[in-house]
Amino acid sequence: GDSVTQMEGPVTLSEEAFLTINCTYTATGYPSLFWYVQYPGEGLQLLLKATKADDKGSNKGFEATYRKETTSFHLEKGSVQVSDSAVYFCALIKIFNAGGTSYGKLTFGQGTILTVHP
Amino acid sequence: DTEVTQTPKHLVMGMTNKKSLKCEQHMGHRAMYWYKQKAKKPPELMFVYSYEKLSINESVPSRFSPECPNSSLLNLHLHALQPEDSALYLCASSPASGASSYEQYFGPGTRLTVT
């Protein structure tokens, strides 16, 4: 079945440091890929997405490139802030079609806790 | 507008109580989802509704009963829960046709404690 593997955390950085969170996936076909962020006490927010190979998703200074050859979707940010402290989830989606309608089933990685110190 | 709202934000209930969680979206999405999230874990899918019809039930115990009264609303009825059901319950929505990626947008969740 489909699976997503994220680098083990927690990750602790100083403000303005460079961030990389590794994500690799196993799936049939070419799923869309996502990064979600969850701030303490909140729900998940869609951070960025990529729908096909070599697509680069970007938002709020974060970037990730869909690499089909390495089945990876690593998250990067050049200079982190204290406010980026959160849990980050990598995910892929499988689309199901039935009777003219579609819905997606997300497969999440285990999440990476990021703490940024001043 | 990419907002999904959920009420209540917090809920404490006894094992004999009946309560309901509510979710609402106005993005015109026709697929809606319930997830359960335990601390420090990713969300686990419970139910999927597509065009107000139940499409997926991930073998969820019958003490959880979903309902989709219209295209904007999703309810989760709770009855005779167990302490291990304490968790963050998340609602999400997505397009159900003609989209490129069907990304899901999540609400802030309801923090449920069963005593």
JSON list of C-alpha atoms in Angstrom, two decimals:
[
{"chain": "A", "resi": 1, "resn": "GLY", "atom": "CA", "xyz": [0.00, 0.00, 0.00]},
{"chain": "A", "resi": 2, "resn": "ASP", "atom": "CA", "xyz": [0.88, 3.66, -0.10]},
{"chain": "A", "resi": 3, "resn": "SER", "atom": "CA", "xyz": [3.16, 5.05, 2.58]},
{"chain": "A", "resi": 4, "resn": "VAL", "atom": "CA", "xyz": [4.97, 8.25, 3.56]},
{"chain": "A", "resi": 5, "resn": "THR", "atom": "CA", "xyz": [8.15, 8.38, 5.61]},
{"chain": "A", "resi": 6, "resn": "GLN", "atom": "CA", "xyz": [9.39, 11.56, 7.26]},
{"chain": "A", "resi": 7, "resn": "MET", "atom": "CA", "xyz": [12.67, 12.21, 8.96]},
{"chain": "A", "resi": 8, "resn": "GLU", "atom": "CA", "xyz": [12.53, 11.51, 12.66]},
{"chain": "A", "resi": 9, "resn": "GLY", "atom": "CA", "xyz": [12.25, 14.46, 14.95]},
{"chain": "A", "resi": 10, "resn": "PRO", "atom": "CA", "xyz": [12.11, 16.47, 16.95]},
{"chain": "A", "resi": 11, "resn": "VAL", "atom": "CA", "xyz": [14.09, 19.10, 15.11]},
{"chain": "A", "resi": 12, "resn": "THR", "atom": "CA", "xyz": [15.45, 22.02, 17.12]},
{"chain": "A", "resi": 13, "resn": "LEU", "atom": "CA", "xyz": [16.93, 25.06, 15.37]},
{"chain": "A", "resi": 14, "resn": "SER", "atom": "CA", "xyz": [18.00, 28.58, 16.17]},
{"chain": "A", "resi": 15, "resn": "GLU", "atom": "CA", "xyz": [16.18, 31.47, 14.53]},
{"chain": "A", "resi": 16, "resn": "GLU", "atom": "CA", "xyz": [17.41, 32.22, 10.98]},
{"chain": "A", "resi": 17, "resn": "ALA", "atom": "CA", "xyz": [18.81, 28.70, 10.52]},
{"chain": "A", "resi": 18, "resn": "PHE", "atom": "CA", "xyz": [18.17, 26.67, 7.36]},
{"chain": "A", "resi": 19, "resn": "LEU", "atom": "CA", "xyz": [15.48, 24.01, 7.60]},
{"chain": "A", "resi": 20, "resn": "THR", "atom": "CA", "xyz": [15.18, 20.71, 5.77]},
{"chain": "A", "resi": 21, "resn": "ILE", "atom": "CA", "xyz": [12.60, 18.07, 6.65]},
{"chain": "A", "resi": 22, "resn": "ASN", "atom": "CA", "xyz": [12.96, 14.96, 4.52]},
{"chain": "A", "resi": 23, "resn": "CYS", "atom": "CA", "xyz": [9.95, 13.14, 3.11]},
{"chain": "A", "resi": 24, "resn": "THR", "atom": "CA", "xyz": [9.88, 10.08, 0.87]},
{"chain": "A", "resi": 25, "resn": "TYR", "atom": "CA", "xyz": [6.89, 8.16, -0.38]},
{"chain": "A", "resi": 26, "resn": "THR", "atom": "CA", "xyz": [5.84, 4.84, -1.84]},
{"chain": "A", "resi": 27, "resn": "ALA", "atom": "CA", "xyz": [2.79, 4.82, -4.07]},
{"chain": "A", "resi": 28, "resn": "THR", "atom": "CA", "xyz": [1.38, 3.43, -7.27]},
{"chain": "A", "resi": 29, "resn": "GLY", "atom": "CA", "xyz": [0.89, 6.00, -10.00]},
{"chain": "A", "resi": 30, "resn": "TYR", "atom": "CA", "xyz": [1.68, 9.68, -9.52]},
{"chain": "A", "resi": 31, "resn": "PRO", "atom": "CA", "xyz": [-0.09, 11.03, -6.47]},
{"chain": "A", "resi": 32, "resn": "SER", "atom": "CA", "xyz": [-0.34, 14.69, -5.54]},
{"chain": "A", "resi": 33, "resn": "LEU", "atom": "CA", "xyz": [1.88, 15.57, -2.58]},
{"chain": "A", "resi": 34, "resn": "PHE", "atom": "CA", "xyz": [1.28, 17.97, 0.29]},
{"chain": "A", "resi": 35, "resn": "TRP", "atom": "CA", "xyz": [2.86, 19.51, 3.32]},
{"chain": "A", "resi": 36, "resn": "TYR", "atom": "CA", "xyz": [0.51, 20.35, 6.18]},
{"chain": "A", "resi": 37, "resn": "VAL", "atom": "CA", "xyz": [1.46, 22.32, 9.30]},
{"chain": "A", "resi": 38, "resn": "GLN", "atom": "CA", "xyz": [-0.19, 22.04, 12.71]},
{"chain": "A", "resi": 39, "resn": "TYR", "atom": "CA", "xyz": [0.45, 24.80, 15.24]},
{"chain": "A", "resi": 40, "resn": "PRO", "atom": "CA", "xyz": [-0.08, 23.97, 18.94]},
{"chain": "A", "resi": 41, "resn": "GLY", "atom": "CA", "xyz": [-3.76, 23.53, 19.78]},
{"chain": "A", "resi": 42, "resn": "GLU", "atom": "CA", "xyz": [-4.92, 23.98, 16.18]},
{"chain": "A", "resi": 43, "resn": "GLY", "atom": "CA", "xyz": [-6.04, 21.97, 13.18]},
{"chain": "A", "resi": 44, "resn": "LEU", "atom": "CA", "xyz": [-3.98, 21.20, 10.10]},
{"chain": "A", "resi": 45, "resn": "GLN", "atom": "CA", "xyz": [-3.23, 23.96, 7.60]},
{"chain": "A", "resi": 46, "resn": "LEU", "atom": "CA", "xyz": [-2.29, 23.22, 4.02]},
{"chain": "A", "resi": 47, "resn": "LEU", "atom": "CA", "xyz": [1.20, 24.68, 3.62]},
{"chain": "A", "resi": 48, "resn": "LEU", "atom": "CA", "xyz": [1.99, 23.77, 0.02]},
{"chain": "A", "resi": 49, "resn": "LYS", "atom": "CA", "xyz": [1.28, 21.20, -2.66]},
{"chain": "A", "resi": 50, "resn": "ALA", "atom": "CA", "xyz": [2.63, 19.72, -5.89]},
{"chain": "A", "resi": 51, "resn": "THR", "atom": "CA", "xyz": [0.55, 17.76, -8.36]},
{"chain": "A", "resi": 52, "resn": "LYS", "atom": "CA", "xyz": [3.14, 16.35, -10.79]},
{"chain": "A", "resi": 53, "resn": "ALA", "atom": "CA", "xyz": [6.82, 15.53, -11.15]},
{"chain": "A", "resi": 54, "resn": "ASP", "atom": "CA", "xyz": [9.22, 18.52, -10.97]},
{"chain": "A", "resi": 55, "resn": "ASP", "atom": "CA", "xyz": [6.48, 20.81, -9.63]},
{"chain": "A", "resi": 56, "resn": "LYS", "atom": "CA", "xyz": [7.71, 23.13, -6.89]},
{"chain": "A", "resi": 57, "resn": "GLY", "atom": "CA", "xyz": [5.22, 24.11, -4.22]},
{"chain": "A", "resi": 58, "resn": "SER", "atom": "CA", "xyz": [5.95, 27.24, -2.20]},
{"chain": "A", "resi": 59, "resn": "ASN", "atom": "CA", "xyz": [4.29, 29.30, 0.51]},
{"chain": "A", "resi": 60, "resn": "LYS", "atom": "CA", "xyz": [5.42, 31.57, 3.37]},
{"chain": "A", "resi": 61, "resn": "GLY", "atom": "CA", "xyz": [9.09, 31.00, 2.48]},
{"chain": "A", "resi": 62, "resn": "PHE", "atom": "CA", "xyz": [8.75, 27.21, 2.49]},
{"chain": "A", "resi": 63, "resn": "GLU", "atom": "CA", "xyz": [9.46, 25.19, -0.64]},
{"chain": "A", "resi": 64, "resn": "ALA", "atom": "CA", "xyz": [9.26, 21.56, -1.72]},
{"chain": "A", "resi": 65, "resn": "THR", "atom": "CA", "xyz": [9.91, 19.94, -5.11]},
{"chain": "A", "resi": 66, "resn": "TYR", "atom": "CA", "xyz": [8.19, 16.77, -6.32]},
{"chain": "A", "resi": 67, "resn": "ARG", "atom": "CA", "xyz": [11.04, 14.43, -7.30]},
{"chain": "A", "resi": 68, "resn": "LYS", "atom": "CA", "xyz": [9.73, 11.36, -9.06]},
{"chain": "A", "resi": 69, "resn": "GLU", "atom": "CA", "xyz": [13.15, 9.78, -9.55]},
{"chain": "A", "resi": 70, "resn": "THR", "atom": "CA", "xyz": [13.86, 9.77, -5.82]},
{"chain": "A", "resi": 71, "resn": "THR", "atom": "CA", "xyz": [10.17, 9.60, -4.72]},
{"chain": "A", "resi": 72, "resn": "SER", "atom": "CA", "xyz": [10.82, 12.54, -2.42]},
{"chain": "A", "resi": 73, "resn": "PHE", "atom": "CA", "xyz": [9.18, 15.82, -1.42]},
{"chain": "A", "resi": 74, "resn": "HIS", "atom": "CA", "xyz": [11.58, 17.46, 1.04]},
{"chain": "A", "resi": 75, "resn": "LEU", "atom": "CA", "xyz": [10.49, 20.64, 2.80]},
{"chain": "A", "resi": 76, "resn": "GLU", "atom": "CA", "xyz": [12.97, 23.54, 2.98]},
{"chain": "A", "resi": 77, "resn": "LYS", "atom": "CA", "xyz": [13.08, 27.05, 4.35]},
{"chain": "A", "resi": 78, "resn": "GLY", "atom": "CA", "xyz": [16.05, 29.35, 4.15]},
{"chain": "A", "resi": 79, "resn": "SER", "atom": "CA", "xyz": [15.59, 31.19, 7.44]},
{"chain": "A", "resi": 80, "resn": "VAL", "atom": "CA", "xyz": [13.23, 29.89, 10.11]},
{"chain": "A", "resi": 81, "resn": "GLN", "atom": "CA", "xyz": [11.45, 32.01, 12.70]},
{"chain": "A", "resi": 82, "resn": "VAL", "atom": "CA", "xyz": [10.21, 31.23, 16.19]},
{"chain": "A", "resi": 83, "resn": "SER", "atom": "CA", "xyz": [6.68, 31.38, 14.78]},
{"chain": "A", "resi": 84, "resn": "ASP", "atom": "CA", "xyz": [7.47, 28.38, 12.52]},
{"chain": "A", "resi": 85, "resn": "SER", "atom": "CA", "xyz": [7.52, 26.11, 15.58]},
{"chain": "A", "resi": 86, "resn": "ALA", "atom": "CA", "xyz": [4.89, 23.48, 14.82]},
{"chain": "A", "resi": 87, "resn": "VAL", "atom": "CA", "xyz": [4.36, 19.90, 13.67]},
{"chain": "A", "resi": 88, "resn": "TYR", "atom": "CA", "xyz": [4.84, 19.33, 9.95]},
{"chain": "A", "resi": 89, "resn": "PHE", "atom": "CA", "xyz": [3.12, 16.47, 8.10]},
{"chain": "A", "resi": 90, "resn": "CYS", "atom": "CA", "xyz": [4.01, 15.24, 4.62]},
{"chain": "A", "resi": 91, "resn": "ALA", "atom": "CA", "xyz": [1.13, 13.53, 2.83]},
{"chain": "A", "resi": 92, "resn": "LEU", "atom": "CA", "xyz": [0.10, 11.99, -0.47]},
{"chain": "A", "resi": 93, "resn": "ILE", "atom": "CA", "xyz": [-3.39, 11.58, -1.82]},
{"chain": "A", "resi": 94, "resn": "LYS", "atom": "CA", "xyz": [-5.09, 8.78, -3.69]},
{"chain": "A", "resi": 95, "resn": "ILE", "atom": "CA", "xyz": [-8.21, 9.75, -5.59]},
{"chain": "A", "resi": 96, "resn": "PHE", "atom": "CA", "xyz": [-11.22, 7.47, -5.64]},
{"chain": "A", "resi": 97, "resn": "ASN", "atom": "CA", "xyz": [-13.85, 7.80, -8.34]},
{"chain": "A", "resi": 98, "resn": "ALA", "atom": "CA", "xyz": [-17.33, 6.40, -7.91]},
{"chain": "A", "resi": 99, "resn": "GLY", "atom": "CA", "xyz": [-20.53, 7.25, -9.72]},
{"chain": "A", "resi": 100, "resn": "GLY", "atom": "CA", "xyz": [-19.24, 10.50, -11.19]},
{"chain": "A", "resi": 101, "resn": "THR", "atom": "CA", "xyz": [-17.90, 11.83, -7.90]},
{"chain": "A", "resi": 102, "resn": "SER", "atom": "CA", "xyz": [-14.39, 11.86, -6.52]},
{"chain": "A", "resi": 103, "resn": "TYR", "atom": "CA", "xyz": [-12.79, 12.10, -3.11]},
{"chain": "A", "resi": 104, "resn": "GLY", "atom": "CA", "xyz": [-9.30, 11.82, -1.81]},
{"chain": "A", "resi": 105, "resn": "LYS", "atom": "CA", "xyz": [-7.76, 9.56, 0.78]},
{"chain": "A", "resi": 106, "resn": "LEU", "atom": "CA", "xyz": [-4.70, 11.11, 2.45]},
{"chain": "A", "resi": 107, "resn": "THR", "atom": "CA", "xyz": [-1.77, 9.06, 3.65]},
{"chain": "A", "resi": 108, "resn": "PHE", "atom": "CA", "xyz": [0.26, 11.01, 6.22]},
{"chain": "A", "resi": 109, "resn": "GLY", "atom": "CA", "xyz": [3.80, 10.68, 7.41]},
{"chain": "A", "resi": 110, "resn": "GLN", "atom": "CA", "xyz": [4.31, 10.40, 11.16]},
{"chain": "A", "resi": 111, "resn": "GLY", "atom": "CA", "xyz": [4.93, 14.15, 11.55]},
{"chain": "A", "resi": 112, "resn": "THR", "atom": "CA", "xyz": [8.03, 16.12, 12.49]},
{"chain": "A", "resi": 113, "resn": "ILE", "atom": "CA", "xyz": [8.05, 18.42, 15.49]},
{"chain": "A", "resi": 114, "resn": "LEU", "atom": "CA", "xyz": [10.00, 21.62, 14.81]},
{"chain": "A", "resi": 115, "resn": "THR", "atom": "CA", "xyz": [11.08, 23.92, 17.62]},
{"chain": "A", "resi": 116, "resn": "VAL", "atom": "CA", "xyz": [12.80, 27.20, 16.78]},
{"chain": "A", "resi": 117, "resn": "HIS", "atom": "CA", "xyz": [14.62, 29.08, 19.56]},
{"chain": "A", "resi": 118, "resn": "PRO", "atom": "CA", "xyz": [15.34, 32.83, 19.52]},
{"chain": "B", "resi": 1, "resn": "ASP", "atom": "CA", "xyz": [-12.35, 31.73, 1.66]},
{"chain": "B", "resi": 2, "resn": "THR", "atom": "CA", "xyz": [-10.75, 28.44, 2.73]},
{"chain": "B", "resi": 3, "resn": "GLU", "atom": "CA", "xyz": [-12.35, 28.22, 6.15]},
{"chain": "B", "resi": 4, "resn": "VAL", "atom": "CA", "xyz": [-13.83, 25.16, 7.76]},
{"chain": "B", "resi": 5, "resn": "THR", "atom": "CA", "xyz": [-15.46, 25.81, 11.12]},
{"chain": "B", "resi": 6, "resn": "GLN", "atom": "CA", "xyz": [-16.07, 23.33, 13.90]},
{"chain": "B", "resi": 7, "resn": "THR", "atom": "CA", "xyz": [-18.09, 23.52, 17.10]},
{"chain": "B", "resi": 8, "resn": "PRO", "atom": "CA", "xyz": [-17.62, 23.12, 19.95]},
{"chain": "B", "resi": 9, "resn": "LYS", "atom": "CA", "xyz": [-13.92, 23.79, 20.38]},
{"chain": "B", "resi": 10, "resn": "HIS", "atom": "CA", "xyz": [-13.78, 21.68, 23.53]},
{"chain": "B", "resi": 11, "resn": "LEU", "atom": "CA", "xyz": [-16.15, 18.99, 24.81]},
{"chain": "B", "resi": 12, "resn": "VAL", "atom": "CA", "xyz": [-16.11, 16.96, 28.00]},
{"chain": "B", "resi": 13, "resn": "MET", "atom": "CA", "xyz": [-18.62, 14.13, 28.19]},
{"chain": "B", "resi": 14, "resn": "GLY", "atom": "CA", "xyz": [-19.36, 11.14, 30.34]},
{"chain": "B", "resi": 15, "resn": "MET", "atom": "CA", "xyz": [-19.57, 7.63, 28.99]},
{"chain": "B", "resi": 16, "resn": "THR", "atom": "CA", "xyz": [-23.36, 7.66, 29.09]},
{"chain": "B", "resi": 17, "resn": "ASN", "atom": "CA", "xyz": [-23.85, 11.03, 27.41]},
{"chain": "B", "resi": 18, "resn": "LYS", "atom": "CA", "xyz": [-25.00, 11.78, 23.87]},
{"chain": "B", "resi": 19, "resn": "LYS", "atom": "CA", "xyz": [-23.37, 14.72, 22.14]},
{"chain": "B", "resi": 20, "resn": "SER", "atom": "CA", "xyz": [-22.76, 15.98, 18.61]},
{"chain": "B", "resi": 21, "resn": "LEU", "atom": "CA", "xyz": [-19.86, 17.63, 16.84]},
{"chain": "B", "resi": 22, "resn": "LYS", "atom": "CA", "xyz": [-20.61, 20.06, 14.03]},
{"chain": "B", "resi": 23, "resn": "CYS", "atom": "CA", "xyz": [-18.65, 21.11, 10.97]},
{"chain": "B", "resi": 24, "resn": "GLU", "atom": "CA", "xyz": [-19.46, 23.71, 8.33]},
{"chain": "B", "resi": 25, "resn": "GLN", "atom": "CA", "xyz": [-17.79, 24.88, 5.13]},
{"chain": "B", "resi": 26, "resn": "HIS", "atom": "CA", "xyz": [-18.79, 27.42, 2.49]},
{"chain": "B", "resi": 27, "resn": "MET", "atom": "CA", "xyz": [-16.21, 26.66, -0.18]},
{"chain": "B", "resi": 28, "resn": "GLY", "atom": "CA", "xyz": [-18.69, 24.76, -2.34]},
{"chain": "B", "resi": 29, "resn": "HIS", "atom": "CA", "xyz": [-16.87, 21.51, -1.64]},
{"chain": "B", "resi": 30, "resn": "ARG", "atom": "CA", "xyz": [-18.93, 18.36, -2.05]},
{"chain": "B", "resi": 31, "resn": "ALA", "atom": "CA", "xyz": [-16.62, 15.96, -0.18]},
{"chain": "B", "resi": 32, "resn": "MET", "atom": "CA", "xyz": [-16.35, 16.13, 3.61]},
{"chain": "B", "resi": 33, "resn": "TYR", "atom": "CA", "xyz": [-14.29, 14.08, 6.04]},
{"chain": "B", "resi": 34, "resn": "TRP", "atom": "CA", "xyz": [-14.02, 13.19, 9.72]},
{"chain": "B", "resi": 35, "resn": "TYR", "atom": "CA", "xyz": [-10.62, 12.40, 11.21]},
{"chain": "B", "resi": 36, "resn": "LYS", "atom": "CA", "xyz": [-9.48, 11.40, 14.69]},
{"chain": "B", "resi": 37, "resn": "GLN", "atom": "CA", "xyz": [-6.08, 12.57, 15.91]},
{"chain": "B", "resi": 38, "resn": "LYS", "atom": "CA", "xyz": [-4.32, 11.36, 19.02]},
{"chain": "B", "resi": 39, "resn": "ALA", "atom": "CA", "xyz": [-1.48, 13.36, 20.55]},
{"chain": "B", "resi": 40, "resn": "LYS", "atom": "CA", "xyz": [1.74, 13.40, 18.55]},
{"chain": "B", "resi": 41, "resn": "LYS", "atom": "CA", "xyz": [0.20, 11.25, 15.78]},
{"chain": "B", "resi": 42, "resn": "PRO", "atom": "CA", "xyz": [-1.09, 11.99, 12.29]},
{"chain": "B", "resi": 43, "resn": "PRO", "atom": "CA", "xyz": [-4.85, 12.17, 11.71]},
{"chain": "B", "resi": 44, "resn": "GLU", "atom": "CA", "xyz": [-6.68, 8.89, 11.09]},
{"chain": "B", "resi": 45, "resn": "LEU", "atom": "CA", "xyz": [-9.55, 8.88, 8.61]},
{"chain": "B", "resi": 46, "resn": "MET", "atom": "CA", "xyz": [-12.94, 7.89, 10.02]},
{"chain": "B", "resi": 47, "resn": "PHE", "atom": "CA", "xyz": [-15.60, 8.77, 7.43]},
{"chain": "B", "resi": 48, "resn": "VAL", "atom": "CA", "xyz": [-15.90, 10.32, 3.96]},
{"chain": "B", "resi": 49, "resn": "TYR", "atom": "CA", "xyz": [-19.03, 11.86, 2.48]},
{"chain": "B", "resi": 50, "resn": "SER", "atom": "CA", "xyz": [-19.22, 12.66, -1.21]},
{"chain": "B", "resi": 51, "resn": "TYR", "atom": "CA", "xyz": [-22.29, 14.54, -2.46]},
{"chain": "B", "resi": 52, "resn": "GLU", "atom": "CA", "xyz": [-23.93, 13.97, 0.92]},
{"chain": "B", "resi": 53, "resn": "LYS", "atom": "CA", "xyz": [-23.60, 10.18, 0.66]},
{"chain": "B", "resi": 54, "resn": "LEU", "atom": "CA", "xyz": [-21.37, 8.09, 2.88]},
{"chain": "B", "resi": 55, "resn": "SER", "atom": "CA", "xyz": [-18.50, 6.83, 0.72]},
{"chain": "B", "resi": 56, "resn": "ILE", "atom": "CA", "xyz": [-16.02, 5.51, 3.26]},
{"chain": "B", "resi": 57, "resn": "ASN", "atom": "CA", "xyz": [-16.46, 4.16, 6.79]},
{"chain": "B", "resi": 58, "resn": "GLU", "atom": "CA", "xyz": [-13.06, 3.06, 8.05]},
{"chain": "B", "resi": 59, "resn": "SER", "atom": "CA", "xyz": [-14.53, 0.37, 10.34]},
{"chain": "B", "resi": 60, "resn": "VAL", "atom": "CA", "xyz": [-15.42, 2.96, 12.95]},
{"chain": "B", "resi": 61, "resn": "PRO", "atom": "CA", "xyz": [-17.36, 1.69, 16.01]},
{"chain": "B", "resi": 62, "resn": "SER", "atom": "CA", "xyz": [-21.11, 2.34, 15.89]},
{"chain": "B", "resi": 63, "resn": "ARG", "atom": "CA", "xyz": [-20.89, 4.66, 18.91]},
{"chain": "B", "resi": 64, "resn": "PHE", "atom": "CA", "xyz": [-19.77, 7.22, 16.29]},
{"chain": "B", "resi": 65, "resn": "SER", "atom": "CA", "xyz": [-22.57, 8.11, 13.87]},
{"chain": "B", "resi": 66, "resn": "PRO", "atom": "CA", "xyz": [-21.93, 10.59, 11.04]},
{"chain": "B", "resi": 67, "resn": "GLU", "atom": "CA", "xyz": [-24.56, 12.65, 9.29]},
{"chain": "B", "resi": 68, "resn": "CYS", "atom": "CA", "xyz": [-24.40, 15.00, 6.31]},
{"chain": "B", "resi": 69, "resn": "PRO", "atom": "CA", "xyz": [-27.67, 16.98, 6.26]},
{"chain": "B", "resi": 70, "resn": "ASN", "atom": "CA", "xyz": [-26.65, 19.18, 3.33]},
{"chain": "B", "resi": 71, "resn": "SER", "atom": "CA", "xyz": [-23.65, 20.09, 1.20]},
{"chain": "B", "resi": 72, "resn": "SER", "atom": "CA", "xyz": [-22.26, 22.55, 3.77]},
{"chain": "B", "resi": 73, "resn": "LEU", "atom": "CA", "xyz": [-22.76, 20.68, 7.02]},
{"chain": "B", "resi": 74, "resn": "LEU", "atom": "CA", "xyz": [-21.30, 17.56, 8.57]},
{"chain": "B", "resi": 75, "resn": "ASN", "atom": "CA", "xyz": [-22.18, 16.20, 12.00]},
{"chain": "B", "resi": 76, "resn": "LEU", "atom": "CA", "xyz": [-20.70, 13.48, 14.15]},
{"chain": "B", "resi": 77, "resn": "HIS", "atom": "CA", "xyz": [-23.07, 12.05, 16.76]},
{"chain": "B", "resi": 78, "resn": "LEU", "atom": "CA", "xyz": [-21.45, 10.51, 19.81]},
{"chain": "B", "resi": 79, "resn": "HIS", "atom": "CA", "xyz": [-23.00, 8.01, 22.20]},
{"chain": "B", "resi": 80, "resn": "ALA", "atom": "CA", "xyz": [-21.63, 5.72, 24.90]},
{"chain": "B", "resi": 81, "resn": "LEU", "atom": "CA", "xyz": [-18.04, 6.66, 24.22]},
{"chain": "B", "resi": 82, "resn": "GLN", "atom": "CA", "xyz": [-15.04, 5.17, 25.98]},
{"chain": "B", "resi": 83, "resn": "PRO", "atom": "CA", "xyz": [-12.15, 7.06, 27.59]},
{"chain": "B", "resi": 84, "resn": "GLU", "atom": "CA", "xyz": [-9.87, 5.90, 24.75]},
{"chain": "B", "resi": 85, "resn": "ASP", "atom": "CA", "xyz": [-12.04, 7.92, 22.37]},
{"chain": "B", "resi": 86, "resn": "SER", "atom": "CA", "xyz": [-10.60, 11.09, 23.87]},
{"chain": "B", "resi": 87, "resn": "ALA", "atom": "CA", "xyz": [-8.81, 12.86, 21.00]},
{"chain": "B", "resi": 88, "resn": "LEU", "atom": "CA", "xyz": [-8.89, 15.82, 18.65]},
{"chain": "B", "resi": 89, "resn": "TYR", "atom": "CA", "xyz": [-11.63, 15.36, 16.04]},
{"chain": "B", "resi": 90, "resn": "LEU", "atom": "CA", "xyz": [-10.94, 17.11, 12.78]},
{"chain": "B", "resi": 91, "resn": "CYS", "atom": "CA", "xyz": [-13.29, 17.87, 9.94]},
{"chain": "B", "resi": 92, "resn": "ALA", "atom": "CA", "xyz": [-12.05, 18.52, 6.41]},
{"chain": "B", "resi": 93, "resn": "SER", "atom": "CA", "xyz": [-13.51, 19.29, 3.01]},
{"chain": "B", "resi": 94, "resn": "SER", "atom": "CA", "xyz": [-12.38, 19.06, -0.59]},
{"chain": "B", "resi": 95, "resn": "PRO", "atom": "CA", "xyz": [-13.70, 19.29, -4.12]},
{"chain": "B", "resi": 96, "resn": "ALA", "atom": "CA", "xyz": [-15.51, 16.16, -5.32]},
{"chain": "B", "resi": 97, "resn": "SER", "atom": "CA", "xyz": [-15.17, 16.58, -9.07]},
{"chain": "B", "resi": 98, "resn": "GLY", "atom": "CA", "xyz": [-13.16, 18.38, -11.72]},
{"chain": "B", "resi": 99, "resn": "ALA", "atom": "CA", "xyz": [-10.23, 19.33, -9.50]},
{"chain": "B", "resi": 100, "resn": "SER", "atom": "CA", "xyz": [-6.52, 18.92, -10.13]},
{"chain": "B", "resi": 101, "resn": "SER", "atom": "CA", "xyz": [-5.45, 17.73, -6.73]},
{"chain": "B", "resi": 102, "resn": "TYR", "atom": "CA", "xyz": [-8.46, 17.40, -4.38]},
{"chain": "B", "resi": 103, "resn": "GLU", "atom": "CA", "xyz": [-6.54, 18.95, -1.51]},
{"chain": "B", "resi": 104, "resn": "GLN", "atom": "CA", "xyz": [-8.32, 18.86, 1.80]},
{"chain": "B", "resi": 105, "resn": "TYR", "atom": "CA", "xyz": [-8.89, 21.87, 4.02]},
{"chain": "B", "resi": 106, "resn": "PHE", "atom": "CA", "xyz": [-9.14, 21.21, 7.73]},
{"chain": "B", "resi": 107, "resn": "GLY", "atom": "CA", "xyz": [-11.07, 22.84, 10.52]},
{"chain": "B", "resi": 108, "resn": "PRO", "atom": "CA", "xyz": [-9.54, 23.74, 13.89]},
{"chain": "B", "resi": 109, "resn": "GLY", "atom": "CA", "xyz": [-10.90, 20.59, 15.51]},
{"chain": "B", "resi": 110, "resn": "THR", "atom": "CA", "xyz": [-12.91, 19.66, 18.59]},
{"chain": "B", "resi": 111, "resn": "ARG", "atom": "CA", "xyz": [-10.89, 18.53, 21.59]},
{"chain": "B", "resi": 112, "resn": "LEU", "atom": "CA", "xyz": [-12.97, 15.71, 23.12]},
{"chain": "B", "resi": 113, "resn": "THR", "atom": "CA", "xyz": [-12.42, 14.34, 26.61]},
{"chain": "B", "resi": 114, "resn": "VAL", "atom": "CA", "xyz": [-14.43, 11.31, 27.74]},
{"chain": "B", "resi": 115, "resn": "THR", "atom": "CA", "xyz": [-14.60, 10.86, 31.51]}
]
